[in-house]
Amino acid sequence: MRAALPVAAVGGALRKGGERGSGSAGPSMESCDLGDRQDGSIWRRKRSPAAPRGALVNIIHSVKGYHSKAIRFLNVAFDSAGDSLLAGDYQGNIYVFDLNGNRFSLVQRTMQACTALAFNLRRKTEFLVALADYSVKCFDTETKELVSWMRGHDSSVTSISVHGSGRYAITTSTDTAQLWDLDTFQRKRKLNVRQSVGIQKVFFLPLSNTILSCFKDNSVFAWEFDTLHCKYRLPTPVEGSALLYKAFAVTRDGRIIAAGGKSNQLHLWCLESKQLTRIIQMPPKVRAVRHLEFLPDSFDGGSNQVLGVLSQDNIMRFINIETCKLLFDIGSNEEGISTAAISPNGRYIAAVMENGSLNLYSVRALTQEGNKPPPPIFKVEDWSKCTSEANKLTMRVTSGRSKRPCKSKGSKIQTRLMKLQVNTSLANKENELPGGLNKKRLQALLKGFGEYPAKYRMFVWRSLLQLPENHLAFSSLIDKGTHSAFVNIQNEYPIKNRRLLRVLQRTLSALAHWSAIFAETPYIPLLAFPFVKLFQNNQLICFEVVATVVVNFCQHWFEYFPNPPVNVLGMMENVLAHHDKELLQHLIKYNVTSQVYAWPLLETLFSEVLTREEWLKVFDNIFSNHPSYFLMIVVAYIICSRAPLLHCNQTADFEYFFHHRNNLDLNVVIKEAYHLMEATPLDIHPQRMLDDFIPLTKGQYPVFNKYPKFIVDYQTQERERIRQDEIEYLRERQLAHELEVKAQEHKAEDEAWYRKQEILLEAEEQRRKILLEEEEKLAEQRQRLAAVKRELKVKELQLLDASRRRFLKYQQDQRQMELNRLNDEIIRKASMREQERAATVQDVEVQWMELESQRQLFEQHLIKDQETAKKEMKEEVDAHRRKVDLEDHLVQKLMKIHKEDKQKPQIVAEENLAQAEQKLLDTDWRLQALHKLRHDDQAREKRYEEIAKLLHDNRVKEAELLKAMREAEEKKWEEVIQKKAQLEEEQKAAAAADEHRKQFLEGKMNEVLEVAEKLQREDGYFERLRDLKTGHTERGVELQQVPRSGNICLNDLSSLVPSSHDRRQEDLSRQEWELMAEVRRLRQKLTSQARTRHPPARLPATPWTP
């Protein structure tokens, strides 16, 4: 459809409309500055519903201080009732405005800018706010506390959509959409898309369980809420009308969706047919659409006709999508609108202005439809067939009478005049239905076509039944959970479709919570199932349809509960008797009562005997007529089936006939029902007993108590008692089962234990046998090992004997070789002795000179050592004494060598022996001094302790303390005497050691002499042996004359070597021994002088003074 108008006329009309309906704040608009107040009144004077230019109040939030500024509002949202407004500013302050109570209050400070708000949750005091940190928080307006914190987005949340029940919410950002459960605040599902596509908006469709997702590539998908399966996808727009969708709006009945974007066109899609039904072209000033929202109306039945369009020029225009007429606009170029929200009741418009303030408008004042006369007649011209589908759908917004467009070739124009009736009668008002429908016209349409169009059937039914759509009341019934009577409904009605079974269970539970009779009525699932299957996607509509049917079309059914409605069946039997007495007599003849031929049709609502199409056609007629028509159509079905019924003569055949489908023309049945409605006398007409149609009340459902309450209560009590008995029985059976299981477990454990013990005994017996076998094997192995050891020992002894023999032979050979070598050596030395004699005399003289020089040098060294020792004694007067000289080590080399080779080692040995003796003396001296000092320190410490103790006890005991000190001193002297005695013992031990070394040396000398005698005996050198013995005796006498010093010089062995030197050599040896003896005497003298000059220090006792 398209209405053409010159561009200038369109612009003029819009300017005129803008002047008439502009929402700019005039001088009379009241302003409210929130400032730093946390609560207060919104306006000071009484609010007028017809405020000038529709503006009620301008709300700003300014901060006063050194730099005064106004804080910008960012988002607004109304609650589900439309009487409270939620607004959030740039600094995260959230305000609630009570429009009826004229109050505002600060409910939260989030300290972050809010990007989206939602105030229509199931719990009325809670709201959702999306913040700049990509999180979504839930707060309570009364307690002002944080209820929950939901995270999961990686970019800013642009919109929040809440389900009609208020229990679920969808948060949308550019890259993802997330579904949240608002009872647990847990994320249920997440929608991810490619970054190249992007999400525009994801939201719930009103009054349904469908989710609509709109993407940046113009694709729109519909998803089933429960399963999240894709239901359908809207097709791509026709050629020439494609635009980038940016904004979306849906009517309250969820049938029409409006979409707009970077164009001056709006697309209207029908979600039932999934087709683009209309393209609305906005004026040229509109280049892009930023926001869309339908204006609710209490009298349009949810099919909203007024659409608000916020364009790029910050002006929001409200147009009628049917007539494409501009109604009014708000905002201006000077005071533009950033975003807007419309209250669900259609009374207020809240607009966030470009300057950051918040304007509140009255829709009633803007429209002023109540005080204006009816609009003039206008035409909407339809193009049924056109070559360009875009031109066919396109309509332009106008403000006057639309003109006929130019007729294109090959096209036909059908003109439909819509005249508004000014004077309507009271009867017509009664026939007016929600959604702009008329009951009389619908009945005429139904009689003409026999049924309503399938495309509009659900909408017509909802209008005929006048469903109130009480979301809150229905949510309260659903929140009560599954009724105990329908917990195990799947056992009685095994439906394969789990979703359908779940919807049936919820609907029946809601009915049972609404009225207790429905929990006890056995046929209520049969009655409700067809509607559940038909309205399974909208449980609210399903429940209200079933409730309306029960209240109006099932009147007086429950008065004889738990029996069938005898009164209703009696009325039907009277009608049957009046119109077909023969058939009734036939039924009576075979004892077929109305409970057999009428009640099955009533309790199942024809669902067993009709197909889906037939059932829908029947209920088109039932819902369009008086409730008595339902009974008449049952009688008509029986009358139209008289031929097969008259041939039945068994009760089972009658029962089968009314529980299965039959070959019957339904149009004849419907016509017969209308004939019965007109031809039945008033005295037996069911319309006389049944009330007229009464729709369900809005807000809360009516009380349903038209049943014998005492019977229902009794059955409820019995059911509860039986349920409790079942629970008790199940508990006892479970307990018995657990006891039985435990007994079986104990029995199994006992058997396992006994089995285990038997296995252990058998294993132990086997181990014992194995151990015995192993011990026998071990004994055998030991015997074999002992035999092997004996054999090895014998072999070892044999090998040792062989090796010993071989070694003895080797020794004999070595000795023989040594004897031969000695013989050769003796012969060689005898031949060389004469040649060496002269050289030996010269060498002895040189050696004497060397010894003399060494003696002088040694004396100098002794004097230096004495000076060094004196210095050390001066430094360590109170600490140490001199160490004794190290004892001379006598190292005898019992080798047969020449005299000249032995003299040098003898001199070195004498020097080392003298140094060792001196060191030994110094060490003993220092050791004694250390012992003395340590002993004095210990004694002094004891005295200190004793004196401290005595001073602590009493100062009077000083005399006893002195006495004790003297006794301690005497004890010390006794210890000194004991130490001296110990020193003498140690000296005696040293003398004994010297004697032992002397004996050792003499023993070695004797062995050497024996060897020499043996050699001389063998070689015949008796003279030389005699000289050796004489020299040995003389040296022994000299050794006895030397003072015992514990040292024997190596030079005394020089004369043991067999030689034939003259007496001069012996004199030199004697002088050498005398020199060494003199050196030892000199050392002892120096040591005694040092001790006399520096006696050991004795520390006197320290006197203590009080």
Short mmCIF file of C-alpha atoms in Angstrom, two decimals, residues 465-750:
data_model
loop_
_atom_site.label_atom_id
_atom_site.label_comp_id
_atom_site.label_asym_id
_atom_site.label_seq_id
_atom_site.Cartn_x
_atom_site.Cartn_y
_atom_site.Cartn_z
CA LEU A 465 -12.77 -14.98 25.07
CA GLN A 466 -11.53 -11.53 26.16
CA LEU A 467 -8.48 -12.97 27.93
CA PRO A 468 -7.16 -10.59 30.64
CA GLU A 469 -3.53 -11.79 30.36
CA ASN A 470 -2.84 -11.55 34.08
CA HIS A 471 0.89 -12.15 34.05
CA LEU A 472 1.39 -11.56 37.75
CA ALA A 473 -1.47 -13.79 38.87
CA PHE A 474 -0.38 -16.54 36.51
CA SER A 475 3.25 -16.25 37.67
CA SER A 476 2.12 -16.61 41.29
CA LEU A 477 0.27 -19.82 40.37
CA ILE A 478 3.26 -21.17 38.45
CA ASP A 479 5.60 -20.30 41.31
CA LYS A 480 3.70 -22.66 43.59
CA GLY A 481 5.24 -25.50 41.64
CA THR A 482 3.80 -28.82 40.54
CA HIS A 483 0.66 -29.84 42.38
CA SER A 484 0.85 -33.11 44.27
CA ALA A 485 -2.09 -34.49 42.25
CA PHE A 486 -0.13 -34.21 38.99
CA VAL A 487 3.37 -35.18 40.08
CA ASN A 488 3.10 -38.59 38.41
CA ILE A 489 0.86 -37.61 35.52
CA GLN A 490 3.23 -39.26 33.07
CA ASN A 491 2.24 -42.64 34.46
CA GLU A 492 -1.42 -42.07 33.62
CA TYR A 493 -0.85 -40.14 30.38
CA PRO A 494 2.41 -41.37 28.79
CA ILE A 495 2.97 -38.57 26.28
CA LYS A 496 6.11 -39.03 24.18
CA ASN A 497 6.70 -35.30 23.76
CA ARG A 498 8.35 -34.35 27.05
CA ARG A 499 7.86 -30.64 26.45
CA LEU A 500 4.16 -31.11 25.82
CA LEU A 501 3.87 -33.23 28.94
CA ARG A 502 5.65 -30.55 30.97
CA VAL A 503 3.31 -27.82 29.69
CA LEU A 504 0.29 -30.00 30.48
CA GLN A 505 1.60 -30.62 33.99
CA ARG A 506 2.17 -26.91 34.59
CA THR A 507 -1.27 -25.95 33.28
CA LEU A 508 -3.05 -28.57 35.38
CA SER A 509 -1.03 -27.58 38.45
CA ALA A 510 -1.97 -23.93 37.93
CA LEU A 511 -5.66 -24.93 37.66
CA ALA A 512 -5.38 -27.03 40.82
CA HIS A 513 -3.73 -24.16 42.71
CA TRP A 514 -6.48 -21.83 41.41
CA SER A 515 -9.30 -24.11 42.61
CA ALA A 516 -9.04 -27.33 44.58
CA ILE A 517 -11.79 -29.04 42.54
CA PHE A 518 -9.51 -29.42 39.53
CA ALA A 519 -7.05 -31.49 41.52
CA GLU A 520 -9.82 -34.03 42.22
CA THR A 521 -11.52 -33.98 38.81
CA PRO A 522 -10.38 -37.05 36.85
CA TYR A 523 -11.34 -35.71 33.40
CA ILE A 524 -9.65 -32.30 33.67
CA PRO A 525 -6.51 -33.51 31.78
CA LEU A 526 -8.73 -34.70 28.90
CA LEU A 527 -10.51 -31.36 28.87
CA ALA A 528 -7.33 -29.27 28.92
CA PHE A 529 -5.13 -31.35 26.62
CA PRO A 530 -6.42 -29.99 23.27
CA PHE A 531 -5.80 -26.40 24.37
CA VAL A 532 -2.39 -27.32 25.81
CA LYS A 533 -1.40 -28.82 22.49
CA LEU A 534 -2.71 -25.79 20.65
CA PHE A 535 -1.17 -23.12 22.91
CA GLN A 536 1.96 -24.95 24.11
CA ASN A 537 4.16 -21.99 23.16
CA ASN A 538 2.23 -19.57 25.38
CA GLN A 539 1.32 -21.09 28.72
CA LEU A 540 -0.44 -17.96 29.98
CA ILE A 541 -2.90 -17.96 27.06
CA CYS A 542 -3.33 -21.71 27.42
CA PHE A 543 -4.24 -21.44 31.10
CA GLU A 544 -6.65 -18.54 30.58
CA VAL A 545 -8.37 -20.27 27.67
CA VAL A 546 -8.91 -23.41 29.74
CA ALA A 547 -10.08 -21.36 32.72
CA THR A 548 -12.51 -19.39 30.52
CA VAL A 549 -13.88 -22.63 29.05
CA VAL A 550 -14.35 -24.13 32.52
CA VAL A 551 -16.04 -21.02 33.91
CA ASN A 552 -18.41 -20.38 30.97
CA PHE A 553 -18.85 -23.54 28.92
CA CYS A 554 -18.69 -25.99 31.82
CA GLN A 555 -21.35 -24.34 33.98
CA HIS A 556 -22.98 -26.56 36.65
CA TRP A 557 -20.61 -29.42 35.81
CA PHE A 558 -19.25 -29.70 39.34
CA GLU A 559 -22.43 -29.40 41.40
CA TYR A 560 -22.84 -33.20 41.63
CA PHE A 561 -19.17 -33.92 42.01
CA PRO A 562 -17.78 -36.60 42.00
CA ASN A 563 -20.63 -37.78 39.77
CA PRO A 564 -21.13 -36.51 36.22
CA PRO A 565 -23.23 -33.34 35.84
CA VAL A 566 -26.65 -34.96 35.97
CA ASN A 567 -28.43 -31.63 35.59
CA VAL A 568 -26.56 -30.76 32.40
CA LEU A 569 -27.05 -34.25 31.01
CA GLY A 570 -30.76 -33.98 31.87
CA MET A 571 -31.06 -30.76 29.89
CA MET A 572 -29.45 -32.43 26.89
CA GLU A 573 -31.72 -35.45 27.25
CA ASN A 574 -34.79 -33.16 27.28
CA VAL A 575 -33.59 -31.47 24.08
CA LEU A 576 -32.97 -34.86 22.48
CA ALA A 577 -36.39 -36.08 23.56
CA HIS A 578 -38.02 -33.05 22.01
CA HIS A 579 -36.30 -33.28 18.63
CA ASP A 580 -35.73 -37.05 18.19
CA LYS A 581 -37.89 -39.08 20.54
CA GLU A 582 -37.41 -42.29 18.54
CA LEU A 583 -33.65 -42.17 18.99
CA LEU A 584 -34.01 -41.53 22.72
CA GLN A 585 -36.40 -44.48 23.07
CA HIS A 586 -33.86 -46.66 21.26
CA LEU A 587 -31.15 -45.62 23.64
CA ILE A 588 -33.37 -46.19 26.67
CA LYS A 589 -34.34 -49.60 25.31
CA TYR A 590 -30.72 -50.76 25.51
CA ASN A 591 -30.02 -49.03 28.84
CA VAL A 592 -27.81 -46.41 27.22
CA THR A 593 -27.98 -43.33 29.42
CA SER A 594 -26.73 -39.83 28.81
CA GLN A 595 -23.54 -40.76 30.69
CA VAL A 596 -22.75 -43.07 27.76
CA TYR A 597 -23.82 -41.04 24.72
CA ALA A 598 -23.33 -37.42 25.94
CA TRP A 599 -20.81 -37.31 28.75
CA PRO A 600 -17.83 -38.72 26.74
CA LEU A 601 -18.28 -35.92 24.22
CA LEU A 602 -18.47 -33.32 26.95
CA GLU A 603 -15.52 -34.40 29.09
CA THR A 604 -13.19 -34.75 26.12
CA LEU A 605 -14.51 -31.65 24.30
CA PHE A 606 -14.94 -33.76 21.11
CA SER A 607 -11.18 -34.39 20.97
CA GLU A 608 -11.68 -38.17 20.64
CA VAL A 609 -14.25 -38.10 17.86
CA LEU A 610 -12.98 -35.20 15.70
CA THR A 611 -9.84 -34.44 13.76
CA ARG A 612 -7.77 -31.32 14.46
CA GLU A 613 -9.36 -29.28 11.66
CA GLU A 614 -12.87 -30.41 12.62
CA TRP A 615 -12.20 -29.65 16.29
CA LEU A 616 -10.97 -26.14 15.48
CA LYS A 617 -14.02 -25.52 13.29
CA VAL A 618 -16.36 -26.67 16.07
CA PHE A 619 -14.76 -24.41 18.65
CA ASP A 620 -14.86 -21.47 16.25
CA ASN A 621 -18.63 -21.79 16.50
CA ILE A 622 -18.68 -22.59 20.24
CA PHE A 623 -16.60 -19.53 21.20
CA SER A 624 -18.72 -17.29 18.93
CA ASN A 625 -22.06 -18.25 20.51
CA HIS A 626 -23.78 -18.55 23.84
CA PRO A 627 -22.36 -21.23 26.21
CA SER A 628 -25.52 -23.28 25.60
CA TYR A 629 -24.38 -23.84 22.03
CA PHE A 630 -21.80 -26.28 23.37
CA LEU A 631 -24.60 -28.52 24.68
CA MET A 632 -26.60 -28.09 21.49
CA ILE A 633 -23.72 -29.23 19.31
CA VAL A 634 -23.44 -32.38 21.41
CA VAL A 635 -27.15 -33.10 20.87
CA ALA A 636 -26.72 -32.28 17.18
CA TYR A 637 -23.85 -34.78 16.91
CA ILE A 638 -26.08 -37.48 18.44
CA ILE A 639 -29.03 -36.65 16.19
CA CYS A 640 -26.85 -36.60 13.06
CA SER A 641 -25.55 -40.05 14.05
CA ARG A 642 -29.02 -41.55 14.50
CA ALA A 643 -28.67 -44.00 11.59
CA PRO A 644 -25.65 -45.94 12.97
CA LEU A 645 -26.94 -45.58 16.52
CA LEU A 646 -30.30 -47.17 15.63
CA HIS A 647 -28.41 -50.19 14.32
CA CYS A 648 -26.49 -50.64 17.57
CA ASN A 649 -27.97 -53.01 20.14
CA GLN A 650 -25.10 -53.57 22.60
CA THR A 651 -23.75 -51.23 25.20
CA ALA A 652 -20.14 -51.85 24.11
CA ASP A 653 -21.01 -50.68 20.59
CA PHE A 654 -22.48 -47.45 21.91
CA GLU A 655 -19.40 -46.85 24.09
CA TYR A 656 -17.08 -47.50 21.17
CA PHE A 657 -19.07 -45.15 18.94
CA PHE A 658 -18.72 -42.16 21.31
CA HIS A 659 -15.04 -42.74 21.97
CA HIS A 660 -13.79 -43.05 18.37
CA ARG A 661 -13.97 -41.05 15.18
CA ASN A 662 -16.97 -41.63 12.93
CA ASN A 663 -17.83 -40.90 9.31
CA LEU A 664 -19.89 -37.80 9.87
CA ASP A 665 -20.23 -34.50 8.01
CA LEU A 666 -19.29 -31.83 10.54
CA ASN A 667 -20.94 -28.99 8.59
CA VAL A 668 -24.27 -30.78 8.95
CA VAL A 669 -23.69 -31.10 12.68
CA ILE A 670 -22.95 -27.38 13.01
CA LYS A 671 -26.07 -26.43 11.03
CA GLU A 672 -28.12 -28.82 13.11
CA ALA A 673 -26.77 -27.19 16.28
CA TYR A 674 -27.85 -23.77 15.01
CA HIS A 675 -31.27 -25.25 14.16
CA LEU A 676 -31.56 -26.67 17.68
CA MET A 677 -30.66 -23.28 19.14
CA GLU A 678 -33.54 -21.69 17.26
CA ALA A 679 -36.12 -24.49 17.37
CA THR A 680 -35.83 -25.58 21.00
CA PRO A 681 -38.61 -24.26 23.26
CA LEU A 682 -37.58 -21.85 25.93
CA ASP A 683 -38.78 -24.06 28.78
CA ILE A 684 -36.27 -26.78 27.92
CA HIS A 685 -33.65 -24.57 26.26
CA PRO A 686 -30.27 -24.77 28.05
CA GLN A 687 -29.87 -21.03 27.59
CA ARG A 688 -32.48 -20.56 30.29
CA MET A 689 -30.29 -22.46 32.80
CA LEU A 690 -26.88 -21.23 31.73
CA ASP A 691 -25.51 -17.75 32.29
CA ASP A 692 -24.21 -15.52 29.54
CA PHE A 693 -20.50 -15.44 28.73
CA ILE A 694 -18.46 -13.71 31.46
CA PRO A 695 -14.72 -13.17 30.76
CA LEU A 696 -12.06 -13.58 33.40
CA THR A 697 -11.38 -10.54 35.53
CA LYS A 698 -8.22 -8.52 35.04
CA GLY A 699 -5.56 -8.35 37.68
CA GLN A 700 -6.68 -11.43 39.63
CA TYR A 701 -8.58 -14.48 38.52
CA PRO A 702 -12.14 -14.94 39.90
CA VAL A 703 -12.90 -17.30 42.74
CA PHE A 704 -14.21 -20.63 41.45
CA ASN A 705 -16.24 -22.40 44.16
CA LYS A 706 -19.26 -23.81 42.31
CA TYR A 707 -18.79 -27.33 43.60
CA PRO A 708 -19.63 -29.28 46.80
CA LYS A 709 -16.79 -28.07 48.91
CA PHE A 710 -17.20 -30.68 51.64
CA ILE A 711 -16.79 -33.53 49.13
CA VAL A 712 -13.76 -31.94 47.54
CA ASP A 713 -12.26 -31.21 50.94
CA TYR A 714 -12.98 -34.76 52.01
CA GLN A 715 -11.40 -36.16 48.87
CA THR A 716 -8.49 -33.79 49.31
CA GLN A 717 -8.04 -34.97 52.88
CA GLU A 718 -8.37 -38.58 51.76
CA ARG A 719 -5.89 -37.98 48.98
CA GLU A 720 -3.51 -36.33 51.41
CA ARG A 721 -4.02 -39.18 53.88
CA ILE A 722 -3.46 -41.73 51.16
CA ARG A 723 -0.40 -39.82 50.02
CA GLN A 724 0.93 -39.72 53.57
CA ASP A 725 0.18 -43.45 53.92
CA GLU A 726 1.97 -44.05 50.65
CA ILE A 727 4.89 -41.99 51.82
CA GLU A 728 4.95 -43.87 55.12
CA TYR A 729 4.61 -47.18 53.30
CA LEU A 730 7.37 -46.22 50.89
CA ARG A 731 9.51 -45.08 53.79
CA GLU A 732 8.91 -48.35 55.66
CA ARG A 733 9.49 -50.35 52.49
CA GLN A 734 12.65 -48.37 51.87
CA LEU A 735 13.71 -48.98 55.46
CA ALA A 736 12.92 -52.69 55.15
CA HIS A 737 14.76 -52.78 51.88
CA GLU A 738 17.73 -51.04 53.46
CA LEU A 739 17.64 -53.47 56.38
CA GLU A 740 17.45 -56.37 53.96
CA VAL A 741 20.30 -54.92 51.95
CA LYS A 742 22.31 -54.43 55.14
CA ALA A 743 21.52 -57.99 56.23
CA GLN A 744 22.59 -59.26 52.83
CA GLU A 745 25.71 -57.14 53.07
CA HIS A 746 26.46 -58.48 56.56
CA LYS A 747 25.82 -62.01 55.35
CA ALA A 748 28.02 -61.46 52.33
CA GLU A 749 30.68 -59.90 54.57
CA ASP A 750 30.50 -62.89 56.96
#
